[in-house]
Amino acid sequence: MPDKLASKHCVPCSGSIPALSPGEVDRLLREIDEWALLTEPHRLSRRFTFGDFVSAMGFVNRVAELAEAEGHHPDIVVHYNQVTLDIWTHAISGLSESDFVLAAKVSELLENRHQGHGA
């Protein structure tokens, strides 16, 4: 199912749409099961572990290019060989379908590159 989400594109949000309902979040979360749902604010989170700092930064750069192309930007934290991404729609302080689309695209990016391991 991530392929289905990954084939979509992020839609800019001005804050005029409501956050997804808990049922919609649960349904979409099943399509990206390697991501965790965190609260306050509701967001998607995933930690990636790489062999070294350079590999981690290479992944960060690919995510940055993807995020810029989609117009939807995750929060990125780097700890040497670990990268944590948090994704949510800041304008609505919650989750939109675009968050799940970006998460699926990041997962696909990692799978296509065969670098690093999701933790």
N, CA, C and O atoms as a printed pandas DataFrame, in Angstrom:
     atom_number atom_name residue_name chain_id  residue_number  x_coord  y_coord  z_coord
0              1         N          MET        A               1    0.785   -1.213    0.000
1              2        CA          MET        A               1    0.000    0.000    0.000
2              3         C          MET        A               1    0.830    1.283    0.000
3              4         O          MET        A               1    0.355    2.294   -0.516
4              5         N          PRO        A               2    2.062    1.294    0.559
5              6        CA          PRO        A               2    2.823    2.530    0.494
6              7         C          PRO        A               2    2.988    3.031   -0.938
7              8         O          PRO        A               2    3.079    4.235   -1.174
8              9         N          ASP        A               3    3.026    2.082   -1.912
9             10        CA          ASP        A               3    3.153    2.492   -3.302
10            11         C          ASP        A               3    1.980    3.370   -3.715
11            12         O          ASP        A               3    2.152    4.323   -4.475
12            13         N          LYS        A               4    0.778    3.050   -3.213
13            14        CA          LYS        A               4   -0.411    3.835   -3.527
14            15         C          LYS        A               4   -0.255    5.256   -2.987
15            16         O          LYS        A               4   -0.493    6.224   -3.709
16            17         N          LEU        A               5    0.138    5.381   -1.742
17            18        CA          LEU        A               5    0.352    6.710   -1.169
18            19         C          LEU        A               5    1.513    7.413   -1.852
19            20         O          LEU        A               5    1.439    8.609   -2.133
20            21         N          ALA        A               6    2.585    6.677   -2.120
21            22        CA          ALA        A               6    3.778    7.271   -2.721
22            23         C          ALA        A               6    3.519    7.786   -4.133
23            24         O          ALA        A               6    4.271    8.623   -4.630
24            25         N          SER        A               7    2.468    7.297   -4.781
25            26        CA          SER        A               7    2.159    7.762   -6.137
26            27         C          SER        A               7    1.410    9.094   -6.130
27            28         O          SER        A               7    1.256    9.725   -7.175
28            29         N          LYS        A               8    0.950    9.516   -4.969
29            30        CA          LYS        A               8    0.236   10.791   -4.848
30            31         C          LYS        A               8    1.237   11.921   -4.630
31            32         O          LYS        A               8    2.436   11.688   -4.482
32            33         N          HIS        A               9    0.726   13.137   -4.613
33            34        CA          HIS        A               9    1.562   14.308   -4.335
34            35         C          HIS        A               9    0.977   15.070   -3.154
35            36         O          HIS        A               9   -0.231   15.062   -2.920
36            37         N          CYS        A              10    1.857   15.722   -2.424
37            38        CA          CYS        A              10    1.435   16.535   -1.290
38            39         C          CYS        A              10    0.656   17.747   -1.800
39            40         O          CYS        A              10    0.966   18.315   -2.847
40            41         N          VAL        A              11   -0.355   18.119   -1.034
41            42        CA          VAL        A              11   -1.196   19.259   -1.388
42            43         C          VAL        A              11   -0.938   20.354   -0.368
43            44         O          VAL        A              11   -1.037   20.112    0.835
44            45         N          PRO        A              12   -0.607   21.557   -0.830
45            46        CA          PRO        A              12   -0.360   22.642    0.119
46            47         C          PRO        A              12   -1.582   22.885    1.009
47            48         O          PRO        A              12   -2.725   22.791    0.562
48            49         N          CYS        A              13   -1.315   23.197    2.263
49            50        CA          CYS        A              13   -2.395   23.419    3.222
50            51         C          CYS        A              13   -2.261   24.822    3.802
51            52         O          CYS        A              13   -1.209   25.199    4.317
52            53         N          SER        A              14   -3.340   25.583    3.709
53            54        CA          SER        A              14   -3.340   26.946    4.248
54            55         C          SER        A              14   -3.914   26.997    5.653
55            56         O          SER        A              14   -3.986   28.063    6.265
56            57         N          GLY        A              15   -4.326   25.832    6.163
57            58        CA          GLY        A              15   -4.932   25.803    7.480
58            59         C          GLY        A              15   -6.438   25.788    7.425
59            60         O          GLY        A              15   -7.097   25.797    8.465
60            61         N          SER        A              16   -7.000   25.766    6.218
61            62        CA          SER        A              16   -8.453   25.808    6.077
62            63         C          SER        A              16   -9.105   24.426    6.093
63            64         O          SER        A              16  -10.332   24.319    6.106
64            65         N          ILE        A              17   -8.299   23.377    6.091
65            66        CA          ILE        A              17   -8.863   22.025    6.143
66            67         C          ILE        A              17   -8.738   21.486    7.564
67            68         O          ILE        A              17   -7.819   21.865    8.289
68            69         N          PRO        A              18   -9.641   20.615    7.965
69            70        CA          PRO        A              18   -9.511   20.035    9.309
70            71         C          PRO        A              18   -8.456   18.929    9.316
71            72         O          PRO        A              18   -8.159   18.328    8.284
72            73         N          ALA        A              19   -7.905   18.677   10.478
73            74        CA          ALA        A              19   -6.993   17.542   10.635
74            75         C          ALA        A              19   -7.784   16.260   10.396
75            76         O          ALA        A              19   -9.004   16.233   10.558
76            77         N          LEU        A              20   -7.078   15.202   10.009
77            78        CA          LEU        A              20   -7.728   13.916    9.785
78            79         C          LEU        A              20   -8.372   13.407   11.066
79            80         O          LEU        A              20   -7.886   13.672   12.166
80            81         N          SER        A              21   -9.456   12.684   10.915
81            82        CA          SER        A              21  -10.118   12.063   12.065
82            83         C          SER        A              21   -9.276   10.886   12.555
83            84         O          SER        A              21   -8.449   10.376   11.800
84            85         N          PRO        A              22   -9.465   10.445   13.790
85            86        CA          PRO        A              22   -8.728    9.272   14.286
86            87         C          PRO        A              22   -8.904    8.044   13.390
87            88         O          PRO        A              22   -7.953    7.290   13.189
88            89         N          GLY        A              23  -10.095    7.837   12.855
89            90        CA          GLY        A              23  -10.323    6.695   11.963
90            91         C          GLY        A              23   -9.528    6.800   10.680
91            92         O          GLY        A              23   -8.973    5.807   10.209
92            93         N          GLU        A              24   -9.466    8.009   10.102
93            94        CA          GLU        A              24   -8.679    8.223    8.885
94            95         C          GLU        A              24   -7.193    8.028    9.171
95            96         O          GLU        A              24   -6.475    7.443    8.359
96            97         N          VAL        A              25   -6.732    8.512   10.313
97            98        CA          VAL        A              25   -5.328    8.339   10.698
98            99         C          VAL        A              25   -5.009    6.855   10.835
99           100         O          VAL        A              25   -3.992    6.395   10.318
100          101         N          ASP        A              26   -5.856    6.105   11.520
101          102        CA          ASP        A              26   -5.617    4.664   11.695
102          103         C          ASP        A              26   -5.560    3.950   10.356
103          104         O          ASP        A              26   -4.691    3.105   10.141
104          105         N          ARG        A              27   -6.473    4.278    9.458
105          106        CA          ARG        A              27   -6.499    3.628    8.142
106          107         C          ARG        A              27   -5.215    3.908    7.367
107          108         O          ARG        A              27   -4.614    2.989    6.810
108          109         N          LEU        A              28   -4.794    5.165    7.328
109          110        CA          LEU        A              28   -3.585    5.530    6.586
110          111         C          LEU        A              28   -2.327    5.021    7.264
111          112         O          LEU        A              28   -1.356    4.680    6.589
112          113         N          LEU        A              29   -2.330    4.966    8.587
113          114        CA          LEU        A              29   -1.166    4.481    9.319
114          115         C          LEU        A              29   -0.866    3.017    8.977
115          116         O          LEU        A              29    0.294    2.606    8.965
116          117         N          ARG        A              30   -1.905    2.241    8.700
117          118        CA          ARG        A              30   -1.697    0.836    8.309
118          119         C          ARG        A              30   -0.954    0.725    6.979
119          120         O          ARG        A              30   -0.344   -0.303    6.687
120          121         N          GLU        A              31   -1.006    1.775    6.186
121          122        CA          GLU        A              31   -0.324    1.765    4.888
122          123         C          GLU        A              31    1.156    2.123    5.003
123          124         O          GLU        A              31    1.921    1.913    4.062
124          125         N          ILE        A              32    1.553    2.655    6.136
125          126        CA          ILE        A              32    2.966    3.017    6.361
126          127         C          ILE        A              32    3.384    2.486    7.729
127          128         O          ILE        A              32    3.820    3.248    8.592
128          129         N          ASP        A              33    3.251    1.196    7.917
129          130        CA          ASP        A              33    3.374    0.598    9.250
130          131         C          ASP        A              33    4.731    0.770    9.921
131          132         O          ASP        A              33    4.848    0.523   11.121
132          133         N          GLU        A              34    5.749    1.181    9.192
133          134        CA          GLU        A              34    7.048    1.392    9.825
134          135         C          GLU        A              34    7.159    2.757   10.509
135          136         O          GLU        A              34    8.164    3.047   11.157
136          137         N          TRP        A              35    6.148    3.575   10.368
137          138        CA          TRP        A              35    6.115    4.889   11.005
138          139         C          TRP        A              35    5.300    4.812   12.291
139          140         O          TRP        A              35    4.338    4.050   12.382
140          141         N          ALA        A              36    5.693    5.606   13.282
141          142        CA          ALA        A              36    4.972    5.654   14.561
142          143         C          ALA        A              36    4.102    6.906   14.605
143          144         O          ALA        A              36    4.437    7.936   14.020
144          145         N          LEU        A              37    2.991    6.795   15.305
145          146        CA          LEU        A              37    2.110    7.931   15.539
146          147         C          LEU        A              37    2.421    8.485   16.919
147          148         O          LEU        A              37    2.300    7.776   17.918
148          149         N          LEU        A              38    2.819    9.747   16.979
149          150        CA          LEU        A              38    3.108   10.416   18.246
150          151         C          LEU        A              38    2.050   11.492   18.476
151          152         O          LEU        A              38    1.340   11.892   17.554
152          153         N          THR        A              39    1.959   11.951   19.722
153          154        CA          THR        A              39    0.967   12.969   20.043
154          155         C          THR        A              39    1.636   14.235   20.565
155          156         O          THR        A              39    2.822   14.262   20.892
156          157         N          GLU        A              40    0.825   15.268   20.625
157          158        CA          GLU        A              40    1.205   16.591   21.151
158          159         C          GLU        A              40    2.409   17.193   20.432
159          160         O          GLU        A              40    3.479   17.246   21.039
160          161         N          PRO        A              41    2.317   17.632   19.231
161          162        CA          PRO        A              41    1.154   17.486   18.352
162          163         C          PRO        A              41    1.144   16.109   17.691
163          164         O          PRO        A              41    2.159   15.413   17.664
164          165         N          HIS        A              42   -0.011   15.728   17.161
165          166        CA          HIS        A              42   -0.083   14.475   16.424
166          167         C          HIS        A              42    0.859   14.578   15.240
167          168         O          HIS        A              42    0.804   15.534   14.466
168          169         N          ARG        A              43    1.730   13.575   15.107
169          170        CA          ARG        A              43    2.698   13.585   14.019
170          171         C          ARG        A              43    3.156   12.165   13.731
171          172         O          ARG        A              43    2.993   11.262   14.551
172          173         N          LEU        A              44    3.724   11.990   12.566
173          174        CA          LEU        A              44    4.332   10.722   12.186
174          175         C          LEU        A              44    5.812   10.836   12.477
175          176         O          LEU        A              44    6.414   11.887   12.257
176          177         N          SER        A              45    6.406    9.752   12.975
177          178        CA          SER        A              45    7.820    9.787   13.319
178          179         C          SER        A              45    8.471    8.470   12.940
179          180         O          SER        A              45    7.870    7.402   13.051
180          181         N          ARG        A              46    9.704    8.571   12.492
181          182        CA          ARG        A              46   10.477    7.366   12.185
182          183         C          ARG        A              46   11.956    7.679   12.347
183          184         O          ARG        A              46   12.429    8.745   11.956
184          185         N          ARG        A              47   12.678    6.727   12.934
185          186        CA          ARG        A              47   14.128    6.847   13.088
186          187         C          ARG        A              47   14.800    5.898   12.098
187          188         O          ARG        A              47   14.414    4.738   11.958
188          189         N          PHE        A              48   15.797    6.416   11.430
189          190        CA          PHE        A              48   16.581    5.655   10.455
190          191         C          PHE        A              48   18.012    5.563   10.972
191          192         O          PHE        A              48   18.564    6.552   11.456
192          193         N          THR        A              49   18.607    4.391   10.872
193          194        CA          THR        A              49   19.985    4.198   11.326
194          195         C          THR        A              49   20.861    3.821   10.129
195          196         O          THR        A              49   20.498    2.968    9.320
196          197         N          PHE        A              50   22.015    4.471   10.035
197          198        CA          PHE        A              50   22.931    4.267    8.917
198          199         C          PHE        A              50   24.285    3.801    9.437
199          200         O          PHE        A              50   24.520    3.801   10.645
200          201         N          GLY        A              51   25.156    3.414    8.550
201          202        CA          GLY        A              51   26.473    2.920    8.923
202          203         C          GLY        A              51   27.401    3.988    9.458
203          204         O          GLY        A              51   28.300    3.696   10.246
204          205         N          ASP        A              52   27.188    5.230    9.034
205          206        CA          ASP        A              52   28.056    6.318    9.470
206          207         C          ASP        A              52   27.380    7.663    9.215
207          208         O          ASP        A              52   26.288    7.734    8.652
208          209         N          PHE        A              53   28.050    8.709    9.639
209          210        CA          PHE        A              53   27.514   10.058    9.518
210          211         C          PHE        A              53   27.312   10.468    8.064
211          212         O          PHE        A              53   26.295   11.073    7.728
212          213         N          VAL        A              54   28.259   10.147    7.211
213          214        CA          VAL        A              54   28.170   10.547    5.802
214          215         C          VAL        A              54   26.945    9.920    5.134
215          216         O          VAL        A              54   26.250   10.589    4.370
216          217         N          SER        A              55   26.679    8.657    5.412
217          218        CA          SER        A              55   25.494    7.994    4.855
218          219         C          SER        A              55   24.215    8.631    5.385
219          220         O          SER        A              55   23.255    8.827    4.640
220          221         N          ALA        A              56   24.208    8.953    6.674
221          222        CA          ALA        A              56   23.044    9.609    7.265
222          223         C          ALA        A              56   22.789   10.952    6.587
223          224         O          ALA        A              56   21.647   11.287    6.273
224          225         N          MET        A              57   23.849   11.715    6.365
225          226        CA          MET        A              57   23.691   13.024    5.737
226          227         C          MET        A              57   23.294   12.907    4.270
227          228         O          MET        A              57   22.569   13.759    3.754
228          229         N          GLY        A              58   23.759   11.865    3.598
229          230        CA          GLY        A              58   23.319   11.627    2.224
230          231         C          GLY        A              58   21.813   11.404    2.177
231          232         O          GLY        A              58   21.130   11.914    1.289
232          233         N          PHE        A              59   21.297   10.634    3.143
233          234        CA          PHE        A              59   19.860   10.401    3.245
234          235         C          PHE        A              59   19.125   11.710    3.530
235          236         O          PHE        A              59   18.096   11.988    2.913
236          237         N          VAL        A              60   19.642   12.511    4.455
237          238        CA          VAL        A              60   19.026   13.798    4.775
238          239         C          VAL        A              60   18.940   14.669    3.521
239          240         O          VAL        A              60   17.919   15.315    3.284
240          241         N          ASN        A              61   19.986   14.690    2.732
241          242        CA          ASN        A              61   19.973   15.498    1.513
242          243         C          ASN        A              61   18.927   14.998    0.517
243          244         O          ASN        A              61   18.268   15.806   -0.137
244          245         N          ARG        A              62   18.765   13.680    0.392
245          246        CA          ARG        A              62   17.739   13.130   -0.506
246          247         C          ARG        A              62   16.340   13.465    0.012
247          248         O          ARG        A              62   15.447   13.799   -0.767
248          249         N          VAL        A              63   16.155   13.374    1.331
249          250        CA          VAL        A              63   14.863   13.746    1.915
250          251         C          VAL        A              63   14.592   15.235    1.675
251          252         O          VAL        A              63   13.464   15.612    1.357
252          253         N          ALA        A              64   15.601   16.068    1.822
253          254        CA          ALA        A              64   15.428   17.506    1.606
254          255         C          ALA        A              64   15.000   17.793    0.168
255          256         O          ALA        A              64   14.122   18.626   -0.059
256          257         N          GLU        A              65   15.600   17.124   -0.792
257          258        CA          GLU        A              65   15.228   17.311   -2.198
258          259         C          GLU        A              65   13.785   16.871   -2.435
259          260         O          GLU        A              65   13.018   17.558   -3.110
260          261         N          LEU        A              66   13.428   15.723   -1.874
261          262        CA          LEU        A              66   12.064   15.215   -2.000
262          263         C          LEU        A              66   11.071   16.179   -1.358
263          264         O          LEU        A              66   10.049   16.510   -1.958
264          265         N          ALA        A              67   11.366   16.623   -0.155
265          266        CA          ALA        A              67   10.468   17.522    0.571
266          267         C          ALA        A              67   10.278   18.832   -0.187
267          268         O          ALA        A              67    9.164   19.348   -0.273
268          269         N          GLU        A              68   11.337   19.354   -0.722
269          270        CA          GLU        A              68   11.238   20.604   -1.476
270          271         C          GLU        A              68   10.402   20.406   -2.738
271          272         O          GLU        A              68    9.595   21.268   -3.086
272          273         N          ALA        A              69   10.586   19.281   -3.425
273          274        CA          ALA        A              69    9.802   18.991   -4.632
274          275         C          ALA        A              69    8.317   18.849   -4.299
275          276         O          ALA        A              69    7.461   19.233   -5.095
276          277         N          GLU        A              70    8.015   18.298   -3.121
277          278        CA          GLU        A              70    6.626   18.097   -2.706
278          279         C          GLU        A              70    6.038   19.322   -2.010
279          280         O          GLU        A              70    4.823   19.404   -1.829
280          281         N          GLY        A              71    6.882   20.271   -1.619
281          282        CA          GLY        A              71    6.394   21.440   -0.902
282          283         C          GLY        A              71    5.869   21.106    0.479
283          284         O          GLY        A              71    4.990   21.793    0.999
284          285         N          HIS        A              72    6.408   20.048    1.078
285          286        CA          HIS        A              72    5.966   19.596    2.408
286          287         C          HIS        A              72    7.220   19.140    3.144
287          288         O          HIS        A              72    7.905   18.223    2.691
288          289         N          HIS        A              73    7.523   19.761    4.257
289          290        CA          HIS        A              73    8.847   19.612    4.869
290          291         C          HIS        A              73    8.781   18.990    6.263
291          292         O          HIS        A              73    8.065   19.483    7.134
292          293         N          PRO        A              74    9.530   17.905    6.469
293          294        CA          PRO        A              74    9.559   17.269    7.793
294          295         C          PRO        A              74   10.525   17.984    8.721
295          296         O          PRO        A              74   11.392   18.737    8.277
296          297         N          ASP        A              75   10.368   17.742   10.006
297          298        CA          ASP        A              75   11.392   18.130   10.965
298          299         C          ASP        A              75   12.440   17.028   10.939
299          300         O          ASP        A              75   12.101   15.845   10.978
300          301         N          ILE        A              76   13.702   17.407   10.875
301          302        CA          ILE        A              76   14.801   16.453   10.736
302          303         C          ILE        A              76   15.775   16.646   11.889
303          304         O          ILE        A              76   16.233   17.758   12.153
304          305         N          VAL        A              77   16.087   15.537   12.578
305          306        CA          VAL        A              77   17.075   15.562   13.657
306          307         C          VAL        A              77   18.143   14.528   13.316
307          308         O          VAL        A              77   17.829   13.385   12.982
308          309         N          VAL        A              78   19.414   14.939   13.403
309          310        CA          VAL        A              78   20.531   14.038   13.112
310          311         C          VAL        A              78   21.353   13.835   14.377
311          312         O          VAL        A              78   21.755   14.796   15.032
312          313         N          HIS        A              79   21.593   12.583   14.708
313          314        CA          HIS        A              79   22.493   12.200   15.796
314          315         C          HIS        A              79   23.499   11.221   15.217
315          316         O          HIS        A              79   23.252   10.015   15.185
316          317         N          TYR        A              80   24.622   11.731   14.763
317          318        CA          TYR        A              80   25.689   10.979   14.120
318          319         C          TYR        A              80   25.167   10.101   12.993
319          320         O          TYR        A              80   25.068   10.574   11.861
320          321         N          ASN        A              81   24.826    8.832   13.256
321          322        CA          ASN        A              81   24.388    7.934   12.187
322          323         C          ASN        A              81   22.892    7.659   12.235
323          324         O          ASN        A              81   22.403    6.758   11.553
324          325         N          GLN        A              82   22.162    8.432   13.039
325          326        CA          GLN        A              82   20.716    8.255   13.141
326          327         C          GLN        A              82   20.005    9.538   12.700
327          328         O          GLN        A              82   20.409   10.650   13.039
328          329         N          VAL        A              83   18.947    9.340   11.943
329          330        CA          VAL        A              83   18.135   10.454   11.467
330          331         C          VAL        A              83   16.702   10.191   11.912
331          332         O          VAL        A              83   16.151    9.123   11.644
332          333         N          THR        A              84   16.106   11.152   12.585
333          334        CA          THR        A              84   14.706   11.052   12.970
334          335         C          THR        A              84   13.918   12.085   12.184
335          336         O          THR        A              84   14.271   13.264   12.149
336          337         N          LEU        A              85   12.841   11.622   11.552
337          338        CA          LEU        A              85   11.950   12.512   10.817
338          339         C          LEU        A              85   10.616   12.579   11.533
339          340         O          LEU        A              85   10.061   11.545   11.903
340          341         N          ASP        A              86   10.100   13.766   11.733
341          342        CA          ASP        A              86    8.756   13.991   12.242
342          343         C          ASP        A              86    8.001   14.755   11.164
343          344         O          ASP        A              86    8.482   15.759   10.637
344          345         N          ILE        A              87    6.802   14.255   10.847
345          346        CA          ILE        A              87    6.006   14.863    9.782
346          347         C          ILE        A              87    4.618   15.178   10.324
347          348         O          ILE        A              87    3.951   14.314   10.893
348          349         N          TRP        A              88    4.197   16.409   10.145
349          350        CA          TRP        A              88    2.808   16.794   10.411
350          351         C          TRP        A              88    2.554   18.101    9.683
351          352         O          TRP        A              88    3.481   18.767    9.222
352          353         N          THR        A              89    1.300   18.448    9.590
353          354        CA          THR        A              89    0.918   19.673    8.900
354          355         C          THR        A              89    0.816   20.786    9.935
355          356         O          THR        A              89   -0.161   20.883   10.677
356          357         N          HIS        A              90    1.835   21.609    9.964
357          358        CA          HIS        A              90    1.924   22.659   10.969
358          359         C          HIS        A              90    0.730   23.609   10.932
359          360         O          HIS        A              90    0.280   24.079   11.977
360          361         N          ALA        A              91    0.216   23.895    9.737
361          362        CA          ALA        A              91   -0.876   24.874    9.597
362          363         C          ALA        A              91   -2.150   24.422   10.303
363          364         O          ALA        A              91   -2.985   25.253   10.659
364          365         N          ILE        A              92   -2.313   23.102   10.511
365          366        CA          ILE        A              92   -3.515   22.603   11.193
366          367         C          ILE        A              92   -3.161   21.928   12.517
367          368         O          ILE        A              92   -4.030   21.375   13.191
368          369         N          SER        A              93   -1.881   21.977   12.885
369          370        CA          SER        A              93   -1.406   21.351   14.125
370          371         C          SER        A              93   -1.887   19.904   14.251
371          372         O          SER        A              93   -2.291   19.456   15.324
372          373         N          GLY        A              94   -1.835   19.203   13.148
373          374        CA          GLY        A              94   -2.285   17.818   13.123
374          375         C          GLY        A              94   -1.868   17.145   11.838
375          376         O          GLY        A              94   -0.953   17.597   11.150
376          377         N          LEU        A              95   -2.546   16.065   11.522
377          378        CA          LEU        A              95   -2.181   15.264   10.365
378          379         C          LEU        A              95   -3.142   15.468    9.203
379          380         O          LEU        A              95   -4.358   15.550    9.376
380          381         N          SER        A              96   -2.555   15.546    8.014
381          382        CA          SER        A              96   -3.314   15.597    6.769
382          383         C          SER        A              96   -2.845   14.428    5.904
383          384         O          SER        A              96   -1.845   13.782    6.215
384          385         N          GLU        A              97   -3.561   14.165    4.834
385          386        CA          GLU        A              97   -3.132   13.075    3.952
386          387         C          GLU        A              97   -1.725   13.331    3.415
387          388         O          GLU        A              97   -0.976   12.378    3.201
388          389         N          SER        A              98   -1.351   14.573    3.194
389          390        CA          SER        A              98   -0.018   14.889    2.678
390          391         C          SER        A              98    1.082   14.363    3.589
391          392         O          SER        A              98    2.153   13.999    3.104
392          393         N          ASP        A              99    0.845   14.315    4.888
393          394        CA          ASP        A              99    1.838   13.783    5.816
394          395         C          ASP        A              99    2.107   12.315    5.518
395          396         O          ASP        A              99    3.256   11.872    5.536
396          397         N          PHE        A             100    1.059   11.570    5.247
397          398        CA          PHE        A             100    1.189   10.151    4.941
398          399         C          PHE        A             100    1.817    9.946    3.566
399          400         O          PHE        A             100    2.585    9.006    3.363
400          401         N          VAL        A             101    1.492   10.821    2.631
401          402        CA          VAL        A             101    2.095   10.758    1.297
402          403         C          VAL        A             101    3.605   10.962    1.407
403          404         O          VAL        A             101    4.378   10.201    0.824
404          405         N          LEU        A             102    4.027   11.984    2.149
405          406        CA          LEU        A             102    5.459   12.244    2.297
406          407         C          LEU        A             102    6.146   11.089    3.008
407          408         O          LEU        A             102    7.241   10.692    2.611
408          409         N          ALA        A             103    5.529   10.541    4.050
409          410        CA          ALA        A             103    6.113    9.403    4.757
410          411         C          ALA        A             103    6.299    8.216    3.811
411          412         O          ALA        A             103    7.344    7.566    3.834
412          413         N          ALA        A             104    5.304    7.933    2.989
413          414        CA          ALA        A             104    5.402    6.826    2.035
414          415         C          ALA        A             104    6.505    7.082    1.019
415          416         O          ALA        A             104    7.235    6.161    0.653
416          417         N          LYS        A             105    6.633    8.313    0.563
417          418        CA          LYS        A             105    7.675    8.659   -0.398
418          419         C          LYS        A             105    9.067    8.525    0.232
419          420         O          LYS        A             105   10.003    8.077   -0.431
420          421         N          VAL        A             106    9.207    8.906    1.497
421          422        CA          VAL        A             106   10.493    8.753    2.186
422          423         C          VAL        A             106   10.830    7.267    2.316
423          424         O          VAL        A             106   11.969    6.865    2.074
424          425         N          SER        A             107    9.850    6.456    2.696
425          426        CA          SER        A             107   10.085    5.011    2.806
426          427         C          SER        A             107   10.499    4.437    1.460
427          428         O          SER        A             107   11.420    3.624    1.384
428          429         N          GLU        A             108    9.826    4.854    0.406
429          430        CA          GLU        A             108   10.156    4.386   -0.938
430          431         C          GLU        A             108   11.561    4.839   -1.339
431          432         O          GLU        A             108   12.314    4.082   -1.952
432          433         N          LEU        A             109   11.905    6.070   -0.990
433          434        CA          LEU        A             109   13.236    6.602   -1.275
434          435         C          LEU        A             109   14.302    5.721   -0.638
435          436         O          LEU        A             109   15.304    5.391   -1.273
436          437         N          LEU        A             110   14.088    5.347    0.601
437          438        CA          LEU        A             110   15.044    4.502    1.314
438          439         C          LEU        A             110   15.119    3.120    0.676
439          440         O          LEU        A             110   16.212    2.593    0.471
440          441         N          GLU        A             111   13.980    2.534    0.363
441          442        CA          GLU        A             111   13.952    1.205   -0.250
442          443         C          GLU        A             111   14.642    1.215   -1.604
443          444         O          GLU        A             111   15.358    0.271   -1.938
444          445         N          ASN        A             112   14.438    2.263   -2.387
445          446        CA          ASN        A             112   15.035    2.347   -3.714
446          447         C          ASN        A             112   16.535    2.539   -3.657
447          448         O          ASN        A             112   17.239    2.128   -4.579
448          449         N          ARG        A             113   17.036    3.144   -2.614
449          450        CA          ARG        A             113   18.474    3.402   -2.487
450          451         C          ARG        A             113   19.223    2.266   -1.790
451          452         O          ARG        A             113   20.446    2.171   -1.892
452          453         N          HIS        A             114   18.487    1.405   -1.081
453          454        CA          HIS        A             114   19.096    0.283   -0.342
454          455         C          HIS        A             114   20.220    0.737    0.579
455          456         O          HIS        A             114   21.241    0.061    0.700
456          457         N          GLN        A             115   20.030    1.888    1.231
457          458        CA          GLN        A             115   21.015    2.397    2.171
458          459         C          GLN        A             115   20.332    2.626    3.502
459          460         O          GLN        A             115   19.240    3.193    3.555
460          461         N          GLY        A             116   20.966    2.189    4.577
461          462        CA          GLY        A             116   20.439    2.428    5.916
462          463         C          GLY        A             116   19.373    1.435    6.289
463          464         O          GLY        A             116   18.971    0.597    5.482
464          465         N          HIS        A             117   18.919    1.533    7.514
465          466        CA          HIS        A             117   17.910    0.636    8.055
466          467         C          HIS        A             117   16.939    1.460    8.871
467          468         O          HIS        A             117   17.349    2.298    9.674
468          469         N          GLY        A             118   15.664    1.228    8.671
469          470        CA          GLY        A             118   14.675    1.866    9.534
470          471         C          GLY        A             118   14.695    1.219   10.889
471          472         O          GLY        A             118   14.771   -0.007   10.976
472          473         N          ALA        A             119   14.628    1.993   11.954
473          474        CA          ALA        A             119   14.646    1.413   13.300
474          475         C          ALA        A             119   13.320    1.616   13.959
475          476         O          ALA        A             119   13.128    1.200   15.102
